Amino acid sequence: MSTPSSTTTATTATRAATAATATLDVARVRRDFPILATTARGKPLVYLDNANTTQKPEAVIRATDRFYREQNANIHRSSYVLSEVATAAYEGARERVRAFLNARSTREVVFTRGTTEAINLVASSFGSAFVKEGDEILITGMEHHSNIVPWQLLCARTGATLRVIPIDDRGALVLDDLHRLLTERTKLVSVVHLSNALGTLNPVRAIVSYARAKGVPVLVDAAQSVAHLAVDVQALDCDFLAFSGHKLYGPTGIGVLYGKESWLEKMPPYQGGGDMIASVTFEKTTYAELPHKFEAGTSNVAGGAALTAALDYVTALGLPAIAAHEKELLAYATARLAELPGLRIIGQAPEKASVVSFVLGDVHPHDVGTVLDTEGVAVRTGHHCAQPVMDRFGVPATVRASFGLYNTREEVDALVAGLRKVREVFG
Ligand code: C6P
């Protein structure tokens, strides 16, 4: 049995040297991801679906393996040494997330199953305490369904109304409408940081400033952004922020709700059960301290250990270096795609990151995806769980290539070659 923090020390030291140069050695980084050396349909795998989920480096795979081999026990409940080790792994992950987001305290870091559950937690808990008939929740026209439906459910329960900041033809927010739509009735603004369907990077700091001046809290859906740019919750000054481990080179089944302690203290528990209580009698239950008040039942302990490894990995490479690499790749992809007759990029906002969404003439995106798949190129086709975005641009679906830290220009070239093949097949 060994301590949880030593898992990635060697890797971290090696990576720190790379980070110091602020450029990404992509060829070397790719060797950390075993799946990238595999084939798909007999061709080298070209994985361009990172907005959906990212592939996992050896460090994350090893941390999961090691947890179950050497550290597995339930946490917070037992006094034997193995349980102490597992608890340290899990609470160590919380501290790692705190540092990653620059939160003030681990009391502000709640583990969830992912972004979706984190947003549902706020809609349910904040909603039951602070939202009533006649109130309004303000979102944007480029939200993922996970940042629409929980608020619709809340509105149906309370009689509140959902308002939507529109997007313009480039896929940028119409910020003047924020000023019109944010009123004394607004109880919360919930906005995506980086759009999964358009690649638009929203000015969340400016949105928070504006809302703060009116006394309105802001939730940031950072599901897409955390893997592509450094996110600092104190600099953003947001009240809540949600992300998923699996989009950040970490495991599925674990994510994070960051919440300002002042809000979390005032919010009731989301679910009831073990580990979230201080004491229970049939007459009265009192709740555990933050953040455990919001974590009912047995947690994803192995997920925590693996998330630590993922955050160590990304931090050692350096988010500025990752962002610079992906920016260059997005520019290259945008230019190469423009060579293809009839290709229309959906989402051309001035500030974008890591995602290019497009349609190819009148070939259905699913057909495009099928042909690309025969070439080993994995992209997502469909509405990307953002149907209102498709409606806004008058398309049923798009093809979406989304980049991660290990993607290369050669892979963009493979995408473009695959699209030429689509043209040959469908004319
Ligand atoms: N988007 C995509 O292919 P979960 O499923 O809880 O990990 O993440 C939900 C979610 C919330 N917000 C945004 C902006 C997202 O992009 C996602 C997940 C994936 O675009 C799967 S639909």
mmCIF file with all atom_site columns, N, CA and C and ligand atoms in Angstrom, residues 49 51-53 113-117 119 142-147 192-197 221-224 243-247 380 384-385 400, ligand 1:
data_model
loop_
_atom_site.group_PDB
_atom_site.id
_atom_site.type_symbol
_atom_site.label_atom_id
_atom_site.label_alt_id
_atom_site.label_comp_id
_atom_site.label_asym_id
_atom_site.label_entity_id
_atom_site.label_seq_id
_atom_site.pdbx_PDB_ins_code
_atom_site.Cartn_x
_atom_site.Cartn_y
_atom_site.Cartn_z
_atom_site.occupancy
_atom_site.B_iso_or_equiv
_atom_site.pdbx_formal_charge
_atom_site.auth_seq_id
_atom_site.auth_comp_id
_atom_site.auth_asym_id
_atom_site.auth_atom_id
_atom_site.pdbx_PDB_model_num
ATOM   1   N N   . ASP A 1 49  ? -12.970 13.787 -31.560 1.00 0.00 ? 49  ASP A N   1
ATOM   2   C CA  . ASP A 1 49  ? -14.242 13.941 -30.834 1.00 0.00 ? 49  ASP A CA  1
ATOM   3   C C   . ASP A 1 49  ? -13.982 14.253 -29.364 1.00 0.00 ? 49  ASP A C   1
ATOM   4   N N   . ALA A 1 51  ? -14.546 16.944 -27.648 1.00 0.00 ? 51  ALA A N   1
ATOM   5   C CA  . ALA A 1 51  ? -15.587 17.658 -26.901 1.00 0.00 ? 51  ALA A CA  1
ATOM   6   C C   . ALA A 1 51  ? -16.579 16.668 -26.299 1.00 0.00 ? 51  ALA A C   1
ATOM   7   N N   . ASN A 1 52  ? -16.640 15.489 -26.892 1.00 0.00 ? 52  ASN A N   1
ATOM   8   C CA  . ASN A 1 52  ? -17.542 14.447 -26.395 1.00 0.00 ? 52  ASN A CA  1
ATOM   9   C C   . ASN A 1 52  ? -16.909 13.780 -25.183 1.00 0.00 ? 52  ASN A C   1
ATOM   10  N N   . THR A 1 53  ? -15.740 13.215 -25.396 1.00 0.00 ? 53  THR A N   1
ATOM   11  C CA  . THR A 1 53  ? -14.910 12.771 -24.277 1.00 0.00 ? 53  THR A CA  1
ATOM   12  C C   . THR A 1 53  ? -13.469 12.711 -24.764 1.00 0.00 ? 53  THR A C   1
ATOM   13  N N   . ARG A 1 113 ? -21.392 13.532 -10.362 1.00 0.00 ? 113 ARG A N   1
ATOM   14  C CA  . ARG A 1 113 ? -21.114 12.577 -11.441 1.00 0.00 ? 113 ARG A CA  1
ATOM   15  C C   . ARG A 1 113 ? -20.542 13.278 -12.669 1.00 0.00 ? 113 ARG A C   1
ATOM   16  N N   . GLY A 1 114 ? -20.801 14.563 -12.792 1.00 0.00 ? 114 GLY A N   1
ATOM   17  C CA  . GLY A 1 114 ? -20.322 15.305 -13.961 1.00 0.00 ? 114 GLY A CA  1
ATOM   18  C C   . GLY A 1 114 ? -20.988 16.668 -14.014 1.00 0.00 ? 114 GLY A C   1
ATOM   19  N N   . THR A 1 115 ? -20.793 17.338 -15.133 1.00 0.00 ? 115 THR A N   1
ATOM   20  C CA  . THR A 1 115 ? -21.376 18.674 -15.316 1.00 0.00 ? 115 THR A CA  1
ATOM   21  C C   . THR A 1 115 ? -22.893 18.631 -15.175 1.00 0.00 ? 115 THR A C   1
ATOM   22  N N   . THR A 1 116 ? -23.499 17.626 -15.795 1.00 0.00 ? 116 THR A N   1
ATOM   23  C CA  . THR A 1 116 ? -24.968 17.552 -15.802 1.00 0.00 ? 116 THR A CA  1
ATOM   24  C C   . THR A 1 116 ? -25.496 17.490 -14.371 1.00 0.00 ? 116 THR A C   1
ATOM   25  N N   . GLU A 1 117 ? -24.900 16.633 -13.560 1.00 0.00 ? 117 GLU A N   1
ATOM   26  C CA  . GLU A 1 117 ? -25.399 16.537 -12.189 1.00 0.00 ? 117 GLU A CA  1
ATOM   27  C C   . GLU A 1 117 ? -25.106 17.813 -11.412 1.00 0.00 ? 117 GLU A C   1
ATOM   28  N N   . ILE A 1 119 ? -25.091 20.884 -12.505 1.00 0.00 ? 119 ILE A N   1
ATOM   29  C CA  . ILE A 1 119 ? -26.091 21.915 -12.846 1.00 0.00 ? 119 ILE A CA  1
ATOM   30  C C   . ILE A 1 119 ? -27.447 21.542 -12.229 1.00 0.00 ? 119 ILE A C   1
ATOM   31  N N   . MET A 1 142 ? -26.940 29.328 -26.755 1.00 0.00 ? 142 MET A N   1
ATOM   32  C CA  . MET A 1 142 ? -25.984 28.295 -27.201 1.00 0.00 ? 142 MET A CA  1
ATOM   33  C C   . MET A 1 142 ? -25.737 27.261 -26.105 1.00 0.00 ? 142 MET A C   1
ATOM   34  N N   . GLU A 1 143 ? -26.720 27.092 -25.223 1.00 0.00 ? 143 GLU A N   1
ATOM   35  C CA  . GLU A 1 143 ? -26.488 26.138 -24.135 1.00 0.00 ? 143 GLU A CA  1
ATOM   36  C C   . GLU A 1 143 ? -26.661 24.690 -24.589 1.00 0.00 ? 143 GLU A C   1
ATOM   37  N N   . HIS A 1 144 ? -25.900 23.824 -23.942 1.00 0.00 ? 144 HIS A N   1
ATOM   38  C CA  . HIS A 1 144 ? -26.094 22.376 -24.013 1.00 0.00 ? 144 HIS A CA  1
ATOM   39  C C   . HIS A 1 144 ? -27.406 22.048 -23.293 1.00 0.00 ? 144 HIS A C   1
ATOM   40  N N   . HIS A 1 145 ? -28.053 20.963 -23.667 1.00 0.00 ? 145 HIS A N   1
ATOM   41  C CA  . HIS A 1 145 ? -29.322 20.598 -23.013 1.00 0.00 ? 145 HIS A CA  1
ATOM   42  C C   . HIS A 1 145 ? -29.171 20.501 -21.492 1.00 0.00 ? 145 HIS A C   1
ATOM   43  N N   . SER A 1 146 ? -27.970 20.171 -21.036 1.00 0.00 ? 146 SER A N   1
ATOM   44  C CA  . SER A 1 146 ? -27.740 20.077 -19.583 1.00 0.00 ? 146 SER A CA  1
ATOM   45  C C   . SER A 1 146 ? -27.855 21.422 -18.890 1.00 0.00 ? 146 SER A C   1
ATOM   46  N N   . ASN A 1 147 ? -27.765 22.497 -19.652 1.00 0.00 ? 147 ASN A N   1
ATOM   47  C CA  . ASN A 1 147 ? -27.915 23.825 -19.063 1.00 0.00 ? 147 ASN A CA  1
ATOM   48  C C   . ASN A 1 147 ? -29.209 24.490 -19.536 1.00 0.00 ? 147 ASN A C   1
ATOM   49  N N   . VAL A 1 192 ? -22.745 29.087 -20.699 1.00 0.00 ? 192 VAL A N   1
ATOM   50  C CA  . VAL A 1 192 ? -21.665 28.189 -21.095 1.00 0.00 ? 192 VAL A CA  1
ATOM   51  C C   . VAL A 1 192 ? -20.395 29.008 -21.367 1.00 0.00 ? 192 VAL A C   1
ATOM   52  N N   . HIS A 1 193 ? -19.260 28.489 -20.918 1.00 0.00 ? 193 HIS A N   1
ATOM   53  C CA  . HIS A 1 193 ? -17.988 29.192 -21.123 1.00 0.00 ? 193 HIS A CA  1
ATOM   54  C C   . HIS A 1 193 ? -17.531 29.005 -22.571 1.00 0.00 ? 193 HIS A C   1
ATOM   55  N N   . LEU A 1 194 ? -17.485 27.728 -22.993 1.00 0.00 ? 194 LEU A N   1
ATOM   56  C CA  . LEU A 1 194 ? -17.047 27.401 -24.358 1.00 0.00 ? 194 LEU A CA  1
ATOM   57  C C   . LEU A 1 194 ? -18.114 26.492 -24.966 1.00 0.00 ? 194 LEU A C   1
ATOM   58  N N   . SER A 1 195 ? -18.724 26.957 -26.050 1.00 0.00 ? 195 SER A N   1
ATOM   59  C CA  . SER A 1 195 ? -19.844 26.214 -26.645 1.00 0.00 ? 195 SER A CA  1
ATOM   60  C C   . SER A 1 195 ? -19.371 24.930 -27.318 1.00 0.00 ? 195 SER A C   1
ATOM   61  N N   . ASN A 1 196 ? -20.021 23.826 -26.971 1.00 0.00 ? 196 ASN A N   1
ATOM   62  C CA  . ASN A 1 196 ? -19.642 22.537 -27.569 1.00 0.00 ? 196 ASN A CA  1
ATOM   63  C C   . ASN A 1 196 ? -20.101 22.430 -29.013 1.00 0.00 ? 196 ASN A C   1
ATOM   64  N N   . ALA A 1 197 ? -21.100 23.218 -29.402 1.00 0.00 ? 197 ALA A N   1
ATOM   65  C CA  . ALA A 1 197 ? -21.659 23.100 -30.749 1.00 0.00 ? 197 ALA A CA  1
ATOM   66  C C   . ALA A 1 197 ? -21.049 24.098 -31.729 1.00 0.00 ? 197 ALA A C   1
ATOM   67  N N   . ASP A 1 221 ? -20.990 27.024 -17.025 1.00 0.00 ? 221 ASP A N   1
ATOM   68  C CA  . ASP A 1 221 ? -20.844 25.650 -17.503 1.00 0.00 ? 221 ASP A CA  1
ATOM   69  C C   . ASP A 1 221 ? -19.479 25.568 -18.177 1.00 0.00 ? 221 ASP A C   1
ATOM   70  N N   . ALA A 1 222 ? -18.535 24.998 -17.432 1.00 0.00 ? 222 ALA A N   1
ATOM   71  C CA  . ALA A 1 222 ? -17.152 24.934 -17.926 1.00 0.00 ? 222 ALA A CA  1
ATOM   72  C C   . ALA A 1 222 ? -16.810 23.537 -18.448 1.00 0.00 ? 222 ALA A C   1
ATOM   73  N N   . ALA A 1 223 ? -17.843 22.770 -18.823 1.00 0.00 ? 223 ALA A N   1
ATOM   74  C CA  . ALA A 1 223 ? -17.617 21.392 -19.301 1.00 0.00 ? 223 ALA A CA  1
ATOM   75  C C   . ALA A 1 223 ? -16.561 21.361 -20.396 1.00 0.00 ? 223 ALA A C   1
ATOM   76  N N   . GLN A 1 224 ? -16.642 22.318 -21.322 1.00 0.00 ? 224 GLN A N   1
ATOM   77  C CA  . GLN A 1 224 ? -15.703 22.319 -22.447 1.00 0.00 ? 224 GLN A CA  1
ATOM   78  C C   . GLN A 1 224 ? -14.447 23.126 -22.168 1.00 0.00 ? 224 GLN A C   1
ATOM   79  N N   . PHE A 1 243 ? -17.851 21.225 -14.108 1.00 0.00 ? 243 PHE A N   1
ATOM   80  C CA  . PHE A 1 243 ? -17.124 20.529 -15.175 1.00 0.00 ? 243 PHE A CA  1
ATOM   81  C C   . PHE A 1 243 ? -17.125 19.029 -14.931 1.00 0.00 ? 243 PHE A C   1
ATOM   82  N N   . SER A 1 244 ? -16.725 18.286 -15.980 1.00 0.00 ? 244 SER A N   1
ATOM   83  C CA  . SER A 1 244 ? -16.702 16.812 -15.941 1.00 0.00 ? 244 SER A CA  1
ATOM   84  C C   . SER A 1 244 ? -15.267 16.325 -16.075 1.00 0.00 ? 244 SER A C   1
ATOM   85  N N   . GLY A 1 245 ? -14.896 15.310 -15.297 1.00 0.00 ? 245 GLY A N   1
ATOM   86  C CA  . GLY A 1 245 ? -13.538 14.775 -15.391 1.00 0.00 ? 245 GLY A CA  1
ATOM   87  C C   . GLY A 1 245 ? -13.215 14.187 -16.753 1.00 0.00 ? 245 GLY A C   1
ATOM   88  N N   . HIS A 1 246 ? -14.199 13.570 -17.389 1.00 0.00 ? 246 HIS A N   1
ATOM   89  C CA  . HIS A 1 246 ? -13.890 12.807 -18.610 1.00 0.00 ? 246 HIS A CA  1
ATOM   90  C C   . HIS A 1 246 ? -13.567 13.681 -19.816 1.00 0.00 ? 246 HIS A C   1
ATOM   91  N N   . LYS A 1 247 ? -13.901 14.978 -19.747 1.00 0.00 ? 247 LYS A N   1
ATOM   92  C CA  . LYS A 1 247 ? -13.541 15.863 -20.862 1.00 0.00 ? 247 LYS A CA  1
ATOM   93  C C   . LYS A 1 247 ? -12.181 16.504 -20.623 1.00 0.00 ? 247 LYS A C   1
ATOM   94  N N   . ARG A 1 380 ? -17.931 13.808 -34.250 1.00 0.00 ? 380 ARG A N   1
ATOM   95  C CA  . ARG A 1 380 ? -19.326 13.654 -33.846 1.00 0.00 ? 380 ARG A CA  1
ATOM   96  C C   . ARG A 1 380 ? -20.214 14.308 -34.893 1.00 0.00 ? 380 ARG A C   1
ATOM   97  N N   . HIS A 1 384 ? -25.495 17.540 -31.179 1.00 0.00 ? 384 HIS A N   1
ATOM   98  C CA  . HIS A 1 384 ? -24.529 17.774 -30.096 1.00 0.00 ? 384 HIS A CA  1
ATOM   99  C C   . HIS A 1 384 ? -25.207 18.163 -28.784 1.00 0.00 ? 384 HIS A C   1
ATOM   100 N N   . CYS A 1 385 ? -26.432 17.661 -28.581 1.00 0.00 ? 385 CYS A N   1
ATOM   101 C CA  . CYS A 1 385 ? -27.202 17.999 -27.371 1.00 0.00 ? 385 CYS A CA  1
ATOM   102 C C   . CYS A 1 385 ? -27.359 19.514 -27.245 1.00 0.00 ? 385 CYS A C   1
ATOM   103 N N   . ARG A 1 400 ? -18.893 17.738 -36.412 1.00 0.00 ? 400 ARG A N   1
ATOM   104 C CA  . ARG A 1 400 ? -18.065 18.504 -35.475 1.00 0.00 ? 400 ARG A CA  1
ATOM   105 C C   . ARG A 1 400 ? -16.729 17.817 -35.262 1.00 0.00 ? 400 ARG A C   1
HETATM 106 N N1  . C6P B 2 .   ? -21.117 17.576 -24.270 1.00 0.00 ? 1   C6P B N1  1
HETATM 107 C C1  . C6P B 2 .   ? -20.538 16.785 -26.484 1.00 0.00 ? 1   C6P B C1  1
HETATM 108 O O1  . C6P B 2 .   ? -20.312 15.919 -27.327 1.00 0.00 ? 1   C6P B O1  1
HETATM 109 P P1  . C6P B 2 .   ? -21.632 15.546 -19.030 1.00 0.00 ? 1   C6P B P1  1
HETATM 110 O O2  . C6P B 2 .   ? -22.397 14.645 -19.951 1.00 0.00 ? 1   C6P B O2  1
HETATM 111 O O3  . C6P B 2 .   ? -22.409 15.811 -17.761 1.00 0.00 ? 1   C6P B O3  1
HETATM 112 O O4  . C6P B 2 .   ? -20.230 15.135 -18.808 1.00 0.00 ? 1   C6P B O4  1
HETATM 113 O O5  . C6P B 2 .   ? -21.500 16.948 -19.807 1.00 0.00 ? 1   C6P B O5  1
HETATM 114 C C2  . C6P B 2 .   ? -22.646 17.610 -20.261 1.00 0.00 ? 1   C6P B C2  1
HETATM 115 C C3  . C6P B 2 .   ? -22.269 18.855 -20.996 1.00 0.00 ? 1   C6P B C3  1
HETATM 116 C C4  . C6P B 2 .   ? -22.599 20.086 -20.431 1.00 0.00 ? 1   C6P B C4  1
HETATM 117 N N2  . C6P B 2 .   ? -22.240 21.236 -21.018 1.00 0.00 ? 1   C6P B N2  1
HETATM 118 C C5  . C6P B 2 .   ? -21.552 21.259 -22.160 1.00 0.00 ? 1   C6P B C5  1
HETATM 119 C C6  . C6P B 2 .   ? -21.141 22.560 -22.744 1.00 0.00 ? 1   C6P B C6  1
HETATM 120 C C7  . C6P B 2 .   ? -21.217 20.058 -22.790 1.00 0.00 ? 1   C6P B C7  1
HETATM 121 O O6  . C6P B 2 .   ? -20.529 20.093 -23.942 1.00 0.00 ? 1   C6P B O6  1
HETATM 122 C C8  . C6P B 2 .   ? -21.599 18.829 -22.210 1.00 0.00 ? 1   C6P B C8  1
HETATM 123 C C9  . C6P B 2 .   ? -21.306 17.515 -22.883 1.00 0.00 ? 1   C6P B C9  1
HETATM 124 C C10 . C6P B 2 .   ? -20.742 16.400 -25.042 1.00 0.00 ? 1   C6P B C10 1
HETATM 125 O O7  . C6P B 2 .   ? -20.599 17.965 -26.805 1.00 0.00 ? 1   C6P B O7  1
HETATM 126 C C11 . C6P B 2 .   ? -21.691 15.245 -24.891 1.00 0.00 ? 1   C6P B C11 1
HETATM 127 S S1  . C6P B 2 .   ? -23.354 15.669 -25.301 1.00 0.00 ? 1   C6P B S1  1
#
